[in-house]
């Protein structure tokens, strides 16, 4: 089952049910708002109950702020208090976000075993009350109006997959001033796995809301950026590889020199990339200024001429 994204996701389960483990396996850490983690920040540790009031006050502030920005927000608490659940559900509705309840259906015996293995276990009577509450809350969730109620079994071999980020629209990649920003990548400290490094950069740019990603078109690294022997990939081949990363970024060059790429060849490369990316290719064109790279690859370097030069001159 694919969960909506962005969305409010409220976890429901007793101590030891595996809520935090499930959340960590399916969402980025920044998306999970955990009462235990906040107790650790505001108190002496995750199980410092004396810090609970402060921790939940901060949790509510974070949840409200993230929902107000329409960001996926995973609330990692017991999820057993109806008043809190309804407040989170109402907040999601007000922001136009879908709301999902995820119930961790872990056997009572397993919850007790996990709890007993902790450095600071929840007292047995408290855990017993939580387990009873989990059984009571399941029929209530359908009546509360959640868009989706998902039950995750402890031995489920195929839990709901990591939610795929919804592709950003062109409007979402445009600032309030009507500007669209492109990330130009000019240095390539990619170590032993160039493709993984490039893919990570592209996905991070996509997640950050950039409209596109551009590569320099040089045969050797330029002195303003790095050393001549530093990595500098052929851009059109590299952009083709980045296109397979599954982002919504526009892809192109900044800039392709006219001195060593004939216009027709550049047009062919750009048209191919456009076909592979559903029209997300662009071309930045430059005059070609770096004489050293021309010499290194045996390409004639034609210098610019004055306006008085006739058409029979070098340009």
Tab-separated table of C-alpha atoms in Angstrom:
chain	number	residue	atom	x	y	z
A	1	UNK	CA	0.000	0.000	0.000
A	2	UNK	CA	1.317	3.433	-0.943
A	3	UNK	CA	0.720	6.112	1.650
A	4	UNK	CA	-0.098	9.665	0.556
A	5	UNK	CA	2.711	12.204	0.677
A	6	UNK	CA	2.697	14.908	1.922
A	7	UNK	CA	0.383	13.862	4.750
A	8	UNK	CA	-0.177	13.758	8.478
A	9	UNK	CA	0.690	10.283	9.780
A	10	UNK	CA	-0.223	9.465	13.391
A	11	UNK	CA	1.252	6.298	14.879
A	12	UNK	CA	-0.866	4.293	17.324
A	13	UNK	CA	0.571	1.585	19.531
A	14	UNK	CA	1.707	0.603	22.989
A	15	UNK	CA	5.261	0.923	24.271
A	16	UNK	CA	7.399	-1.689	22.550
A	17	UNK	CA	5.074	-1.995	19.563
A	18	UNK	CA	7.795	-0.758	17.182
A	19	UNK	CA	6.422	2.648	16.227
A	20	UNK	CA	9.777	4.442	16.140
A	21	UNK	CA	11.423	1.574	14.248
A	22	UNK	CA	8.647	1.602	11.647
A	23	UNK	CA	8.820	5.372	11.289
A	24	UNK	CA	12.607	5.328	10.864
A	25	UNK	CA	12.319	2.679	8.150
A	26	UNK	CA	9.728	4.588	6.141
A	27	UNK	CA	10.413	8.295	6.645
A	28	UNK	CA	13.278	10.734	6.906
A	29	UNK	CA	14.281	11.676	10.427
A	30	UNK	CA	13.227	15.286	9.841
A	31	UNK	CA	9.670	14.145	9.118
A	32	UNK	CA	9.211	12.269	12.412
A	33	UNK	CA	8.160	14.202	15.529
A	34	UNK	CA	8.790	11.919	18.500
A	35	UNK	CA	7.745	12.542	22.078
A	36	UNK	CA	10.561	10.290	23.321
A	37	UNK	CA	13.165	12.159	21.282
A	38	UNK	CA	11.902	15.483	22.613
A	39	UNK	CA	12.084	14.176	26.188
A	40	UNK	CA	15.710	13.449	25.444
A	41	UNK	CA	16.232	17.021	24.289
A	42	UNK	CA	14.329	18.685	27.116
A	43	UNK	CA	15.056	16.221	29.908
A	44	UNK	CA	17.653	13.703	30.998
A	45	UNK	CA	16.717	11.137	28.351
A	46	UNK	CA	13.925	9.650	26.203
A	47	UNK	CA	12.254	8.082	29.233
A	48	UNK	CA	12.385	11.129	31.501
A	49	UNK	CA	8.670	11.399	32.287
A	50	UNK	CA	9.259	14.610	34.233
A	51	UNK	CA	9.978	16.264	30.863
A	52	UNK	CA	6.734	15.046	29.279
A	53	UNK	CA	4.788	18.296	29.622
A	54	UNK	CA	7.531	20.357	28.006
A	55	UNK	CA	8.146	17.692	25.363
A	56	UNK	CA	4.492	17.587	24.281
A	57	UNK	CA	4.272	21.384	24.193
A	58	UNK	CA	7.208	21.468	21.796
A	59	UNK	CA	5.778	18.535	19.835
A	60	UNK	CA	2.505	20.388	19.266
A	61	UNK	CA	4.389	23.483	18.092
A	62	UNK	CA	6.455	21.469	15.613
A	63	UNK	CA	3.435	19.549	14.300
A	64	UNK	CA	1.453	22.754	13.772
A	65	UNK	CA	4.362	24.461	12.001
A	66	UNK	CA	5.055	21.515	9.679
A	67	UNK	CA	1.405	21.023	8.795
A	68	UNK	CA	1.086	24.754	8.147
A	69	UNK	CA	3.849	24.374	5.563
A	70	UNK	CA	2.133	21.291	4.110
A	71	UNK	CA	5.043	19.025	5.008
A	72	UNK	CA	4.751	15.331	5.761
A	73	UNK	CA	4.570	15.009	9.536
A	74	UNK	CA	4.791	11.683	11.383
A	75	UNK	CA	3.600	11.949	14.992
A	76	UNK	CA	5.429	9.295	16.996
A	77	UNK	CA	3.601	9.064	20.338
A	78	UNK	CA	1.333	6.389	21.813
A	79	UNK	CA	-1.498	7.940	19.804
A	80	UNK	CA	-4.058	6.705	22.337
A	81	UNK	CA	-5.597	10.012	23.438
A	82	UNK	CA	-8.689	10.747	21.344
A	83	UNK	CA	-8.535	14.485	22.051
A	84	UNK	CA	-5.003	14.778	20.697
A	85	UNK	CA	-5.779	12.631	17.656
A	86	UNK	CA	-8.780	14.756	16.746
A	87	UNK	CA	-6.786	17.967	17.160
A	88	UNK	CA	-4.101	16.682	14.788
A	89	UNK	CA	-6.750	15.469	12.368
A	90	UNK	CA	-8.482	18.878	12.407
A	91	UNK	CA	-5.143	20.641	11.832
A	92	UNK	CA	-4.420	18.444	8.813
A	93	UNK	CA	-7.894	19.110	7.419
A	94	UNK	CA	-7.405	22.870	7.843
A	95	UNK	CA	-4.178	22.671	5.830
A	96	UNK	CA	-5.668	20.472	3.121
A	97	UNK	CA	-3.468	17.470	3.932
A	98	UNK	CA	-4.605	13.842	3.989
A	99	UNK	CA	-4.536	12.203	7.421
A	100	UNK	CA	-3.386	8.630	8.028
A	101	UNK	CA	-3.500	6.558	11.209
A	102	UNK	CA	-0.985	3.699	11.387
A	103	UNK	CA	-1.766	1.081	14.038
A	104	UNK	CA	1.136	-1.139	15.139
A	105	UNK	CA	-0.502	-4.527	15.660
A	106	UNK	CA	2.226	-6.118	17.754
A	107	UNK	CA	1.269	-9.044	20.052
A	108	UNK	CA	1.015	-8.162	23.734
A	109	UNK	CA	3.687	-10.699	24.640
A	110	UNK	CA	6.161	-9.155	22.203
A	111	UNK	CA	5.495	-5.652	23.545
A	112	UNK	CA	6.148	-6.936	27.058
A	113	UNK	CA	9.340	-8.688	25.955
A	114	UNK	CA	10.699	-5.578	24.239
A	115	UNK	CA	9.690	-3.389	27.144
A	116	UNK	CA	11.419	-5.698	29.621
A	117	UNK	CA	14.653	-5.509	27.616
A	118	UNK	CA	14.831	-1.720	27.918
A	119	UNK	CA	17.152	0.031	30.340
A	120	UNK	CA	14.147	1.846	31.795
A	121	UNK	CA	11.023	-0.239	31.084
A	122	UNK	CA	7.518	1.119	31.408
A	123	UNK	CA	5.943	-0.235	34.624
A	124	UNK	CA	3.967	-3.413	33.941
A	125	UNK	CA	0.579	-1.991	35.040
A	126	UNK	CA	1.075	1.039	32.783
A	127	UNK	CA	1.933	-1.154	29.802
A	128	UNK	CA	-1.088	-3.356	30.483
A	129	UNK	CA	-3.302	-0.264	30.365
A	130	UNK	CA	-1.738	0.801	27.056
A	131	UNK	CA	-2.365	-2.610	25.524
A	132	UNK	CA	-6.035	-2.459	26.553
A	133	UNK	CA	-6.315	1.040	25.110
A	134	UNK	CA	-4.866	-0.083	21.770
A	135	UNK	CA	-7.574	-2.735	21.471
A	136	UNK	CA	-10.259	-0.193	22.356
A	137	UNK	CA	-9.017	2.497	19.968
A	138	UNK	CA	-9.092	0.471	16.761
A	139	UNK	CA	-12.870	0.662	16.183
A	140	UNK	CA	-12.811	4.370	17.051
A	141	UNK	CA	-10.379	5.330	14.282
A	142	UNK	CA	-12.824	4.563	11.453
A	143	UNK	CA	-15.434	6.763	13.095
A	144	UNK	CA	-13.013	9.652	13.563
A	145	UNK	CA	-12.800	10.334	9.830
A	146	UNK	CA	-9.206	9.427	8.935
A	147	UNK	CA	-8.545	9.248	5.212
A	148	UNK	CA	-6.701	5.989	5.702
A	149	UNK	CA	-6.263	3.601	8.633
A	150	UNK	CA	-3.393	1.153	8.157
A	151	UNK	CA	-2.674	-1.791	10.424
A	152	UNK	CA	0.936	-2.957	10.441
A	153	UNK	CA	1.468	-6.491	11.750
A	154	UNK	CA	4.636	-7.234	13.686
A	155	UNK	CA	5.523	-10.095	11.347
A	156	UNK	CA	4.382	-8.336	8.167
A	157	UNK	CA	7.014	-9.151	5.556
A	158	UNK	CA	5.889	-6.311	3.318
A	159	UNK	CA	4.984	-3.219	5.342
A	160	UNK	CA	3.841	-0.099	3.515
A	161	UNK	CA	6.763	1.077	1.357
A	162	UNK	CA	8.555	4.348	1.750
A	163	UNK	CA	6.141	6.948	0.400
A	164	UNK	CA	7.250	8.309	-2.937
A	165	UNK	CA	7.510	12.070	-2.936
A	166	UNK	CA	4.880	13.648	-5.140
A	167	UNK	CA	6.518	15.384	-8.109
A	168	UNK	CA	6.694	19.144	-7.633
A	169	UNK	CA	4.777	21.181	-10.179
A	170	UNK	CA	6.378	24.021	-12.093
A	171	UNK	CA	4.511	26.462	-9.859
A	172	UNK	CA	5.954	24.814	-6.738
A	173	UNK	CA	9.442	25.374	-8.138
A	174	UNK	CA	8.820	29.085	-8.681
A	175	UNK	CA	9.451	31.666	-5.956
A	176	UNK	CA	6.955	34.312	-4.880
A	177	UNK	CA	8.864	36.732	-7.146
A	178	UNK	CA	8.372	34.489	-10.157
A	179	UNK	CA	11.987	33.297	-10.154
A	180	UNK	CA	13.141	29.760	-10.836
A	181	UNK	CA	16.515	28.647	-9.478
A	182	UNK	CA	18.845	26.163	-11.135
A	183	UNK	CA	21.647	24.457	-9.224
A	184	UNK	CA	24.873	24.547	-11.225
A	185	UNK	CA	27.278	21.751	-10.311
A	186	UNK	CA	30.867	22.685	-11.106
A	187	UNK	CA	32.913	20.517	-8.722
A	188	UNK	CA	32.744	16.719	-8.588
A	189	UNK	CA	34.314	15.286	-5.405
A	190	UNK	CA	32.566	11.997	-6.042
A	191	UNK	CA	35.099	9.540	-4.622
A	192	UNK	CA	34.760	5.898	-5.611
A	193	UNK	CA	31.110	5.988	-6.730
A	194	UNK	CA	30.498	8.870	-9.160
A	195	UNK	CA	26.967	7.818	-10.118
A	196	UNK	CA	25.800	7.520	-6.509
A	197	UNK	CA	27.232	10.958	-5.735
A	198	UNK	CA	25.549	12.535	-8.760
A	199	UNK	CA	22.240	10.839	-7.942
A	200	UNK	CA	22.369	12.071	-4.340
A	201	UNK	CA	23.051	15.645	-5.500
A	202	UNK	CA	20.184	15.551	-7.997
A	203	UNK	CA	17.689	14.156	-5.495
A	204	UNK	CA	18.745	16.667	-2.849
A	205	UNK	CA	18.283	19.513	-5.358
A	206	UNK	CA	14.875	18.152	-6.311
A	207	UNK	CA	13.797	17.847	-2.688
A	208	UNK	CA	15.023	21.380	-1.956
A	209	UNK	CA	12.737	22.755	-4.672
A	210	UNK	CA	15.257	23.722	-7.343
A	211	UNK	CA	13.763	24.056	-10.803
A	212	UNK	CA	16.709	22.408	-12.494
A	213	UNK	CA	20.268	21.170	-12.376
A	214	UNK	CA	23.041	22.295	-14.726
A	215	UNK	CA	26.549	21.038	-15.414
A	216	UNK	CA	29.534	23.003	-16.703
A	217	UNK	CA	30.652	22.001	-20.185
A	218	UNK	CA	34.461	21.887	-19.996
A	219	UNK	CA	37.049	19.350	-21.064
A	220	UNK	CA	39.308	20.047	-18.094
A	221	UNK	CA	38.526	21.729	-14.788
A	222	UNK	CA	38.746	25.525	-14.899
A	223	UNK	CA	41.169	27.325	-12.552
A	224	UNK	CA	38.417	29.355	-10.885
A	225	UNK	CA	36.900	26.134	-9.534
A	226	UNK	CA	39.646	23.555	-9.051
A	227	UNK	CA	42.797	21.917	-10.297
A	228	UNK	CA	43.246	20.818	-13.889
A	229	UNK	CA	43.360	17.143	-12.854
A	230	UNK	CA	40.163	17.270	-10.790
A	231	UNK	CA	37.197	15.253	-12.141
A	232	UNK	CA	35.128	17.035	-14.797
A	233	UNK	CA	32.621	14.762	-16.594
A	234	UNK	CA	31.273	15.095	-20.111
A	235	UNK	CA	27.978	16.866	-19.374
A	236	UNK	CA	25.533	15.361	-21.850
A	237	UNK	CA	26.470	11.784	-20.946
A	238	UNK	CA	26.284	12.715	-17.265
A	239	UNK	CA	22.908	14.452	-17.598
A	240	UNK	CA	21.559	11.306	-19.227
A	241	UNK	CA	22.628	9.323	-16.174
A	242	UNK	CA	21.103	11.887	-13.809
A	243	UNK	CA	17.837	11.695	-15.772
A	244	UNK	CA	17.463	8.125	-14.493
A	245	UNK	CA	17.380	9.368	-10.872
A	246	UNK	CA	13.631	9.964	-11.187
A	247	UNK	CA	13.555	13.655	-10.269
A	248	UNK	CA	11.417	16.401	-11.788
A	249	UNK	CA	14.420	18.649	-12.418
A	250	UNK	CA	15.073	20.370	-15.712
A	251	UNK	CA	18.532	19.314	-16.921
A	252	UNK	CA	21.043	21.135	-19.087
A	253	UNK	CA	24.394	22.863	-19.478
A	254	UNK	CA	25.784	26.169	-18.261
A	255	UNK	CA	27.345	26.640	-20.641
A	256	UNK	CA	28.123	24.691	-23.819
A	257	UNK	CA	30.946	26.387	-25.833
A	258	UNK	CA	30.359	27.012	-29.515
A	259	UNK	CA	34.095	26.532	-30.091
A	260	UNK	CA	34.151	22.747	-29.716
A	261	UNK	CA	30.515	21.719	-30.105
A	262	UNK	CA	28.922	22.369	-33.490
A	263	UNK	CA	25.373	23.677	-33.205
A	264	UNK	CA	23.833	20.622	-34.850
A	265	UNK	CA	25.622	18.189	-32.547
A	266	UNK	CA	24.541	20.170	-29.485
A	267	UNK	CA	20.964	20.262	-30.774
A	268	UNK	CA	21.018	16.484	-31.250
A	269	UNK	CA	22.261	15.902	-27.683
A	270	UNK	CA	19.700	18.296	-26.206
A	271	UNK	CA	16.850	16.825	-28.254
A	272	UNK	CA	17.736	13.316	-27.075
A	273	UNK	CA	17.846	14.424	-23.453
A	274	UNK	CA	14.522	16.207	-23.931
A	275	UNK	CA	12.930	13.030	-25.284
A	276	UNK	CA	14.263	11.031	-22.331
A	277	UNK	CA	13.015	13.532	-19.735
A	278	UNK	CA	9.624	14.493	-21.159
A	279	UNK	CA	10.825	17.912	-22.296
A	280	UNK	CA	12.930	18.866	-19.266
A	281	UNK	CA	16.146	19.642	-21.168
A	282	UNK	CA	17.701	23.076	-21.714
A	283	UNK	CA	20.882	24.438	-23.269
A	284	UNK	CA	23.081	27.257	-22.042
A	285	UNK	CA	25.357	28.532	-24.800
A	286	UNK	CA	28.745	30.177	-24.263
A	287	UNK	CA	31.394	31.650	-26.544
A	288	UNK	CA	34.160	29.300	-25.359
A	289	UNK	CA	36.966	31.121	-23.569
A	290	UNK	CA	39.317	28.526	-22.063
A	291	UNK	CA	42.156	28.206	-24.547
A	292	UNK	CA	43.991	25.599	-22.486
A	293	UNK	CA	41.286	22.952	-22.841
A	294	UNK	CA	41.256	23.436	-26.592
A	295	UNK	CA	45.001	22.906	-26.745
A	296	UNK	CA	44.784	19.836	-24.492
A	297	UNK	CA	42.334	18.142	-26.851
A	298	UNK	CA	43.773	19.397	-30.130
A	299	UNK	CA	40.829	21.650	-30.932
A	300	UNK	CA	41.478	24.913	-32.789
A	301	UNK	CA	40.831	27.953	-30.611
A	302	UNK	CA	39.354	30.797	-32.608
A	303	UNK	CA	39.819	34.129	-30.941
A	304	UNK	CA	37.085	36.787	-31.103
A	305	UNK	CA	37.640	39.488	-33.677
A	306	UNK	CA	36.798	43.161	-33.805
A	307	UNK	CA	33.703	44.514	-35.500
A	308	UNK	CA	35.821	45.716	-38.422
A	309	UNK	CA	36.887	42.192	-39.399
A	310	UNK	CA	35.275	41.015	-42.611
A	311	UNK	CA	33.222	37.857	-42.966
A	312	UNK	CA	36.234	36.087	-44.416
A	313	UNK	CA	38.048	36.379	-41.061
A	314	UNK	CA	38.402	33.687	-38.343
A	315	UNK	CA	34.763	34.033	-37.214
